[in-house]
Coordinates of C-alpha atoms in Angstrom, one line a residue:
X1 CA 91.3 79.3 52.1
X2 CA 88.2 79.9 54.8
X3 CA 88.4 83.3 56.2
X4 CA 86.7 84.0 59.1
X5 CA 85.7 87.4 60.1
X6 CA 85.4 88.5 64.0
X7 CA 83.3 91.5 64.4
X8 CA 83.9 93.6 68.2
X9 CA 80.5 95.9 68.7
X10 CA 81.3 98.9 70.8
X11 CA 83.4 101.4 68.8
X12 CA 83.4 98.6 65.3
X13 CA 80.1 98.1 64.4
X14 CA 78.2 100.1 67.1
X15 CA 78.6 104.3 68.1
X16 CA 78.4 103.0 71.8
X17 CA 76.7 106.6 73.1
X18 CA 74.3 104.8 75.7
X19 CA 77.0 103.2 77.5
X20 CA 79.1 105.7 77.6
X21 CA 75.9 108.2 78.8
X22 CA 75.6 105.7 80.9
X23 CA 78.3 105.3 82.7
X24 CA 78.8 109.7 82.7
X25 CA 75.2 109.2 85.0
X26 CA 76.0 106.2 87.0
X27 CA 78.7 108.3 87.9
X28 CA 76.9 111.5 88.3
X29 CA 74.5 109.5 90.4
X30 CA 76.6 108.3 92.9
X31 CA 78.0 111.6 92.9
X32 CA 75.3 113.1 94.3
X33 CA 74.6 110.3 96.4
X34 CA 77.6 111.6 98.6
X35 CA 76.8 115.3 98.2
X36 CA 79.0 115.9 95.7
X37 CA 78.8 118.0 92.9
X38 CA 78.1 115.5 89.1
X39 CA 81.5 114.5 87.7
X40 CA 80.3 114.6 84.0
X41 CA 82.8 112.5 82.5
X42 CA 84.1 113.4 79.2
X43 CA 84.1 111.3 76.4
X44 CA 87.8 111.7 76.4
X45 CA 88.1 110.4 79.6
X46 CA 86.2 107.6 78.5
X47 CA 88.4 107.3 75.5
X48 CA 91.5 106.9 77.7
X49 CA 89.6 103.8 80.4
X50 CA 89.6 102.1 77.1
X51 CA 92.5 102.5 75.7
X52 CA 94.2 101.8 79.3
X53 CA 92.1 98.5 79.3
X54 CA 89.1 99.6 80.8
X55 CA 86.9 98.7 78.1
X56 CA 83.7 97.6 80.4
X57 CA 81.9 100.2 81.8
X58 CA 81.2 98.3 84.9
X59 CA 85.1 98.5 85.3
X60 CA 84.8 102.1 84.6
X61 CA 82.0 103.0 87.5
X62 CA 83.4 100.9 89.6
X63 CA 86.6 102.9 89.3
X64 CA 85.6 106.6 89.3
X65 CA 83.0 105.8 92.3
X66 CA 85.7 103.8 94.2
X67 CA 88.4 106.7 93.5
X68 CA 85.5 109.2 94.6
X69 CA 85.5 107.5 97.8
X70 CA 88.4 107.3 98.6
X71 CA 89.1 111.1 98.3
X72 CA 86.6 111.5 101.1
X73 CA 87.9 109.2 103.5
X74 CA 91.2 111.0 102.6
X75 CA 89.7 114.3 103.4
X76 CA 87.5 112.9 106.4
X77 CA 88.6 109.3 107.6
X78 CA 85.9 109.1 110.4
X79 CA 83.3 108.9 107.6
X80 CA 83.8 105.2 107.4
X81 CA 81.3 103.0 108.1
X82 CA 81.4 99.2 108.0
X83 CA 79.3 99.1 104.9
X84 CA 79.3 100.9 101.4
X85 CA 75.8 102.3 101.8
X86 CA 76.4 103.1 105.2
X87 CA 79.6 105.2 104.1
X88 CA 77.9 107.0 101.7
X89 CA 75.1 107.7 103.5
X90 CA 77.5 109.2 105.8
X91 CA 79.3 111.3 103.6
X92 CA 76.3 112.9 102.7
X93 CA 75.3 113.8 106.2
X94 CA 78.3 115.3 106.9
X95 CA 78.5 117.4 104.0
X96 CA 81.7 116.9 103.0
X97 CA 83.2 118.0 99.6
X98 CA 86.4 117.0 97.7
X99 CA 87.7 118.0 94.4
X100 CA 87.4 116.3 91.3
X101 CA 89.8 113.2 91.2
X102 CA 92.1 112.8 88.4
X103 CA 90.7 109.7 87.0
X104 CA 92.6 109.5 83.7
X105 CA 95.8 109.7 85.9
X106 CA 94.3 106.5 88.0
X107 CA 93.6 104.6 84.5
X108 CA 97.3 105.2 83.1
X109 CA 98.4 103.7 86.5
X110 CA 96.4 100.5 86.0
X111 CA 97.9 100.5 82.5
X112 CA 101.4 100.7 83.8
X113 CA 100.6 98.4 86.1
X114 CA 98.6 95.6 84.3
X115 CA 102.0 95.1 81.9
X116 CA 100.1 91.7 80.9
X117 CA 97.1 93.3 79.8
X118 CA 94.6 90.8 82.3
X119 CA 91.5 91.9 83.1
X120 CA 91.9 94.9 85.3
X121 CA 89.5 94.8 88.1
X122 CA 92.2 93.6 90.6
X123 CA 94.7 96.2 89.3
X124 CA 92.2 99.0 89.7
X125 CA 90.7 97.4 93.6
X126 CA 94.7 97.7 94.5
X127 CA 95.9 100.8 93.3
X128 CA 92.6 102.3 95.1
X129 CA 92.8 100.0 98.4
X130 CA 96.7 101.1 98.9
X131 CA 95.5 104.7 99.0
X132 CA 93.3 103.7 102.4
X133 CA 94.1 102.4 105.2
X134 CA 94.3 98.8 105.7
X135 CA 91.1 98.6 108.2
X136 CA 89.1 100.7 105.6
X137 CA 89.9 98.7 102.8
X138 CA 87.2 96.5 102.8
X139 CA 84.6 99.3 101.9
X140 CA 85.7 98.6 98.2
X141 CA 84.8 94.9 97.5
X142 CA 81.2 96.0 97.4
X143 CA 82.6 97.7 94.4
X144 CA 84.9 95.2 93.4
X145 CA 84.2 91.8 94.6
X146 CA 82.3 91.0 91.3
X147 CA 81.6 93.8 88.7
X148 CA 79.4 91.4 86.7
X149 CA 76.9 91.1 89.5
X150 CA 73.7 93.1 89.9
X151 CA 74.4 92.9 93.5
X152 CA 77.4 95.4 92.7
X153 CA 76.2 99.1 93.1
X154 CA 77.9 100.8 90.0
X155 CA 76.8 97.5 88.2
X156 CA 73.0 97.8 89.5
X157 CA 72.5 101.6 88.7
X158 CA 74.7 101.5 85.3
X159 CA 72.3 98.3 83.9
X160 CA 69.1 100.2 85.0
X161 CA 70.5 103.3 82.6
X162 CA 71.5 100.6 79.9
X163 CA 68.2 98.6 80.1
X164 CA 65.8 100.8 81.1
X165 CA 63.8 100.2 84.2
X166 CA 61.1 97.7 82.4
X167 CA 63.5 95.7 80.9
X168 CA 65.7 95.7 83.8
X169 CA 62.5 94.1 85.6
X170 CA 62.4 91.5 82.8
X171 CA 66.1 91.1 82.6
X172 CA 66.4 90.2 86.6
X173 CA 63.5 89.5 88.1
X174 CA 63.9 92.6 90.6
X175 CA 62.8 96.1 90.5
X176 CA 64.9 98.9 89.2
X177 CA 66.0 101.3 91.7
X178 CA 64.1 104.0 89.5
X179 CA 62.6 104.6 86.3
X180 CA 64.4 105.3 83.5
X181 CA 64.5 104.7 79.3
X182 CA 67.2 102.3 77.7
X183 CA 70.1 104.7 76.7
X184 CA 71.2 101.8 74.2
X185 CA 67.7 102.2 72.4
X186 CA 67.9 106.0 72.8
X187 CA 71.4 106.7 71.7
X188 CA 73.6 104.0 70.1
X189 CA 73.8 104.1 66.5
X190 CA 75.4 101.9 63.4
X191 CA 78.6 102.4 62.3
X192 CA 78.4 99.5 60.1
X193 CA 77.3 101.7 56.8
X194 CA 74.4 99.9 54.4
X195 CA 76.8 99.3 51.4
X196 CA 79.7 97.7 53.9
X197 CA 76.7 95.7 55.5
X198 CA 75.5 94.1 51.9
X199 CA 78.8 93.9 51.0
X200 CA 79.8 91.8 53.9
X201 CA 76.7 89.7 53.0
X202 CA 77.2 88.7 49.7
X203 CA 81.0 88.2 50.8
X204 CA 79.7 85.2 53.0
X205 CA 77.5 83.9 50.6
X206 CA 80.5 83.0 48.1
X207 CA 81.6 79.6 50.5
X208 CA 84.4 78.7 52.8
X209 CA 84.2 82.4 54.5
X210 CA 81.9 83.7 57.7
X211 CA 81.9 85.7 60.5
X212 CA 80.3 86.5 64.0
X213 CA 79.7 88.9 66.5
X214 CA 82.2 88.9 69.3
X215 CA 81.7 91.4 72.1
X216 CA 82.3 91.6 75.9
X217 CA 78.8 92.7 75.9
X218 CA 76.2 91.1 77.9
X219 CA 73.7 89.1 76.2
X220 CA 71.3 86.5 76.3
X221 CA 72.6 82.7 77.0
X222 CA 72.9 80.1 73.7
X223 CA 69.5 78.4 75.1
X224 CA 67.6 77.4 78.2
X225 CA 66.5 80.3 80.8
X226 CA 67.6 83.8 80.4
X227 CA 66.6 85.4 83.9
X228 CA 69.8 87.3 84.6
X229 CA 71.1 87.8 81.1
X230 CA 70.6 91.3 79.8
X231 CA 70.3 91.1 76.0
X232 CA 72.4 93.8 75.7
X233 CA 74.7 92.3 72.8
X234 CA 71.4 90.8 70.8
X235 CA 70.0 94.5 70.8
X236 CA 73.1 95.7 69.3
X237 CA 72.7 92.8 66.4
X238 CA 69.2 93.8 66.0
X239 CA 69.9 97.2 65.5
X240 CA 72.4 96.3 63.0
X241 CA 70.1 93.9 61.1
X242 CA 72.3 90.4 62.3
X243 CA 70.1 89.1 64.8
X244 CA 69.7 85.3 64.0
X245 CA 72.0 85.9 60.8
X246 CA 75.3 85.3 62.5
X247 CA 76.6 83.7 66.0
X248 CA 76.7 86.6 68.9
X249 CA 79.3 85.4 71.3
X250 CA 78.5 87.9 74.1
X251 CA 79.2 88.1 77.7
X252 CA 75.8 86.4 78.2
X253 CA 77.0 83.0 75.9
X254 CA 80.6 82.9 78.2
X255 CA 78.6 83.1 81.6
X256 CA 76.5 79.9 80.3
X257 CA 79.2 78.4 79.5
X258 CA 81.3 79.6 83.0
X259 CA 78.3 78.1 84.8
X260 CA 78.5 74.8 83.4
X261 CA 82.5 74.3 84.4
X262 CA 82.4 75.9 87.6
X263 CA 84.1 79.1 86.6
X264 CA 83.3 82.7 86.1
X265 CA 82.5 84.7 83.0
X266 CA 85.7 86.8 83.4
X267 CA 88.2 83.4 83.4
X268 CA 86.9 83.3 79.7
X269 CA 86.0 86.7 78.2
X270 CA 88.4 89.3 76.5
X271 CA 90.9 89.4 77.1
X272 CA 91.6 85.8 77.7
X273 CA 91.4 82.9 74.8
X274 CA 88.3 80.9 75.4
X275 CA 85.6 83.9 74.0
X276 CA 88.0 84.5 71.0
X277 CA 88.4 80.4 70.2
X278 CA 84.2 80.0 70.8
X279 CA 84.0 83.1 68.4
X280 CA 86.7 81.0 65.5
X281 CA 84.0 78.0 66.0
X282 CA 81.1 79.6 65.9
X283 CA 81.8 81.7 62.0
X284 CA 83.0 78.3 61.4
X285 CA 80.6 76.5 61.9
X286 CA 77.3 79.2 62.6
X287 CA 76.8 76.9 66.0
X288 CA 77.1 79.1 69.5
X289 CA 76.2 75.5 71.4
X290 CA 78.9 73.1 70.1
X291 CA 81.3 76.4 69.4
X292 CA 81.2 77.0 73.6
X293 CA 82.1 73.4 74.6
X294 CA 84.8 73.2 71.7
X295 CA 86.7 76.1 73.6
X296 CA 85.8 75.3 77.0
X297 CA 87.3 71.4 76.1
X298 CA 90.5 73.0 74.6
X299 CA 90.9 75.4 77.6
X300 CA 89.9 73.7 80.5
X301 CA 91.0 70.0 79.0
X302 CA 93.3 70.4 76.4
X303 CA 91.0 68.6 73.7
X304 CA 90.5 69.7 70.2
X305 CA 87.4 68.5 69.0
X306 CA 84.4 70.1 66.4
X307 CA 84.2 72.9 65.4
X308 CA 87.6 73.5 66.6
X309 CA 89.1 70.4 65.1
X310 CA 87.3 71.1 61.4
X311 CA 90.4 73.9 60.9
X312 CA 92.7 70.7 60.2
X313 CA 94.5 69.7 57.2
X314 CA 93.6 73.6 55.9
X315 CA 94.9 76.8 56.5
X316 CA 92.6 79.2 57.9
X317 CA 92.4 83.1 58.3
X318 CA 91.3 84.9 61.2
X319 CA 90.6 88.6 61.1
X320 CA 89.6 90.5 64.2
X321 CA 88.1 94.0 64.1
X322 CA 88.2 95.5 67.4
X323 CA 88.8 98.8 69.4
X324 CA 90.6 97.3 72.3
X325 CA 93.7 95.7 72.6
X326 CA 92.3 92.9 75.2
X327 CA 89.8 91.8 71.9
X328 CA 93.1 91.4 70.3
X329 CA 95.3 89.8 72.7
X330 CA 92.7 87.0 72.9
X331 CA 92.2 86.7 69.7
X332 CA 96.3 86.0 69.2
X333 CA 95.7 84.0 72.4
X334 CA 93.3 81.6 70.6
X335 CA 95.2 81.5 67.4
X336 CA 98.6 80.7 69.1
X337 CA 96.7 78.1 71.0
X338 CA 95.1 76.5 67.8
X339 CA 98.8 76.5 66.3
X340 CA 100.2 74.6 69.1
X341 CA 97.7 71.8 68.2
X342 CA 99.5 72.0 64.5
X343 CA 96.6 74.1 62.8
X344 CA 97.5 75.9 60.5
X345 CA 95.2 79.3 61.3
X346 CA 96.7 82.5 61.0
X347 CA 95.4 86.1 62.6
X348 CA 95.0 89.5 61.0
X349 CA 94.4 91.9 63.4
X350 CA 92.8 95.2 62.6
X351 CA 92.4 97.9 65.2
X352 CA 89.5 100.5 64.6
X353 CA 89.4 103.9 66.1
X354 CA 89.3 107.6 65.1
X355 CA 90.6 108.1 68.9
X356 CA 94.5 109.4 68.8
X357 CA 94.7 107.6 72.9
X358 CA 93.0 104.6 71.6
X359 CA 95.0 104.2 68.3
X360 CA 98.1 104.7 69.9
X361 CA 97.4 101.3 71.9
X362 CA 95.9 99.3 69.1
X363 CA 99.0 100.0 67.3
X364 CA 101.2 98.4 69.3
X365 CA 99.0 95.0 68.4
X366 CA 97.6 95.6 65.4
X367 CA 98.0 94.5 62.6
X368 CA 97.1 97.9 60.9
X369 CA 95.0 100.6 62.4
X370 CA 91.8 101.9 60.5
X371 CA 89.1 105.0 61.5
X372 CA 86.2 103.2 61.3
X373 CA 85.0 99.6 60.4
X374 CA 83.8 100.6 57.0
X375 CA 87.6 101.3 55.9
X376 CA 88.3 97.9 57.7
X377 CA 85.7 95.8 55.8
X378 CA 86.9 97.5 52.6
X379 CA 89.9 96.5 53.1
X380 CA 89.7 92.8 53.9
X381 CA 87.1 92.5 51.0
X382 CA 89.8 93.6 48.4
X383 CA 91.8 91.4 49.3
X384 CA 89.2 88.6 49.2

C-alpha cells in the first residue's frame, strides 16, 4: 500500500525562533513607532495565535498592531488620520499612552468566532473594526487588505526581520526599511533529529512510499522568475538537509499557481484543500509542476487527472504531521475530496506539540497527538 508522508515545518521539523523573534520585534517596532512602550510578546502568547488559528505571523502582526491601534483611538479618537502612517505619526506626536491590550483574549475571540476554522484575517479585521467607529474603520485595511503583500506594514517590517535586509533586497527588488540579519538563519533550528532524518530516508527508499514538505511558509515559485518570492520555506529545507530531495509545497509554489487561475494564494493554502491535494501529488509523484495543476484542475474544474488520478485502483495512506489544526483540516479536506472521486486514500493525522494550548486544539482533529516529530516519525515507521 503507498504511504505518503506530509511533513508541516514550523513547530514539526523546524524550532521556528526567528519567526516568532520576529514577529515579538515587528511588534515592538511599531510599538515604538506610536510612542509606546515594546509589547514583548511572550512565546505563550504566541503559542495561543496558533492554536486559535493564527498560525502566520503576518496574521499575528497584523493583529497585535491593529488591536494597538485601536486602543489609541479608544483613548484619543481625534488621532485619526485618513491614512495608517499618518495615524501613527500622529499618535506619536501627541504622546499618548495606553495599556497593554489583551491580545490572547482578542485571539480566543477569533477562535470562537471562526467556528469553521477559515483563514482568519476577516475574523480578526471585524472583531477589531467593530471596536471603532464606522468612519475610522478604514484605517485597518492597510493592515488587513492583503497580509501576503509587502505593501502591508506588519508584512514589510516582519519580512525585513525574517530575510534580513540583503536578502530582502534580492527577494523584492526594493530596499529594506533598515538593516538587519535574517532571524531564520540566526535562530531557527532542527527538530528533525539525525537518526529520525536517515531513518525517514532509507524508509523512502524501500518503494511505493514518499513524502514532502508542506508549509504555509513562503518560498520560492516551482520555476520561472522568483522576484517576490521569499525563499523562506527552501531555507528551512536546506537547513534540514531536504533541499532538492523532496517537493516543498510552500506559500511561494500556491501563489504561482494562484497567479495562473486568477486567484490568490490564500483561496488555496492551509487551511483550504488545494495546498494539501498538491502536497498528496507531489510525494506521489516527486513533481511540484504537474502536482499544482492536478489540484488546481480538481478544485477549480472538478477534473482528476496525473498525479492525482495515479491513486486509482489502490488504496493509499496519507499521514500529516503538523502543529496546526488548519494543516489538518486541509489535509481531511483533500482526502474527503479524493474519496468523493471513488479513491480509495485514507488520512492519519498526527498533531505535534509540547504546547498544553496547542495540543488541546490538535486533539480535537488529530488523529493522535505526539511532543515532537521525532516520536511521530517513530511511530509511523513501526508500523511501516
Amino acid at each position: 500500500m503507498p504511504t505518503l508522508l506530509l511533513f508541516d515545518v514550523d513547530g514539526v521539523l523546524i524550532q521556528p525562533s526567528g519567526y516568532k523573534l520576529a514577529l515579538r520585534d515587528t511588534v515592538n517596532y511599531f510599538a515604538r513607532r506610536m510612542g509606546q512602550a515594546d509589547i514583548d510578546l511572550s512565546f505563550e502568547e504566541i503559542a495561543t495565535f496558533e492554536a486559535c488559528g493564527l498560525t502566520n505571523e503576518w496574521d499575528s502582526a497584523a493583529l497585535c498592531v491593529g488591536a494597538l491601534v485601536v486602543e489609541v483611538l479608544l483613548k484619543a479618537p481625534a488621532l485619526h488620520r485618513p491614512t495608517f502612517d499618518a495615524t501613527l505619526n500622529a499618535i506619536l506626536t501627541a504622546n499618548v499612552t495606553v495599556a497593554r491590550p489583551d491580545f490572547s483574549g482578542l485571539a480566543q475571540e477569533i477562535a470562537a468566532l471562526n467556528t469553521e476554522h477559515h483563514a482568519v484575517t476577516d475574523y480578526t479585521r471585524k472583531i477589531l473594526c467593530e471596536r471603532l467607529p464606522v468612519e475610522q474603520r478604514s484605517i485597518l485595511d492597510a493592515l488587513f487588505a492583503d497580509i501576503f503583500s509587502i505593501e502591508t506594514p506588519t508584512t514589510r517590517i516582519q519580512q525585513c526581520h525574517t530575510l534580513g535586509h540583503q536578502r530582502f533586497f534580492e527577494t523584492y527588488g526594493i530596499t529594506a526599511p533598515f538593516e538587519a540579519e535574517s532571524y531564520l538563519i540566526v535562530h531557527d533550528t532542527p527538530l528533525l533529529h539525525q537518526e529520525s532524518y536517515k531513518k525517514l530516508l532509507a524508509w523512502r527508499s524501500n518503494g511505493e512510499r514518499d513524502f514532502c514538505i508542506f508549509t504555509a511558509r513562503p518560498s520560492l515559485p516551482p520555476t520561472g522568475k522568483t522576484l517576490g518570492y521569499a525563499p523562506e520555506a527552501d531555507l528551512a529545507a536546506e537547513l534540514l538537509g531536504l533541499l532538492g530531495q523532496v517537493p516543498i509545497i510552500g506559500a511561494g509554489r500556491l501563489q504561482w499557481l494562484a497567479e495562473r487561475h486568477q486567484r490568490t494564494t490564500a483561496d488555496y493554502i492551509k487551511p483550504y484543500p488545494t495546498q494539501a491535494l498538491t502536497a498528496i501529488g507531489a510525494a506521489l509523484s516527486q513533481q511540484e509542476v504537474s502536482a499544482l495543476e492536478a489540484a488546481a484542475a480538481l478544485t477549480e474544474s472538478n477534473l482528476l487527472v496525473s498525479p492525482l488520478a495515479d491513486l486509482r485502483n489502490q488504496q493509499t495512506e496519507v499521514v500529516v504531521f503538523e502543529d496546526s489544526v488548519g494543516g489538518i483540516l486541509a489535509a481531511q479536506r483533500a482526502v474527503h475530496k479524493l474519496q468523493a472521486y471513488g479513491l480509495d486514500v485514507r488520512l492519519r493525522s498526527i498533531g505535534v506539540s509540547p504546547e498544553a494550548s496547542k495540543r488541546a486544539a490538535l486533539a480535537n482533529v488529530a488523529d493522535v497527538v505526539v511532543d515532537d516529530v521525532n516520536a511521530g516519525v517513530m511511530l509511523v515507521l513501526g508500523d511501516s
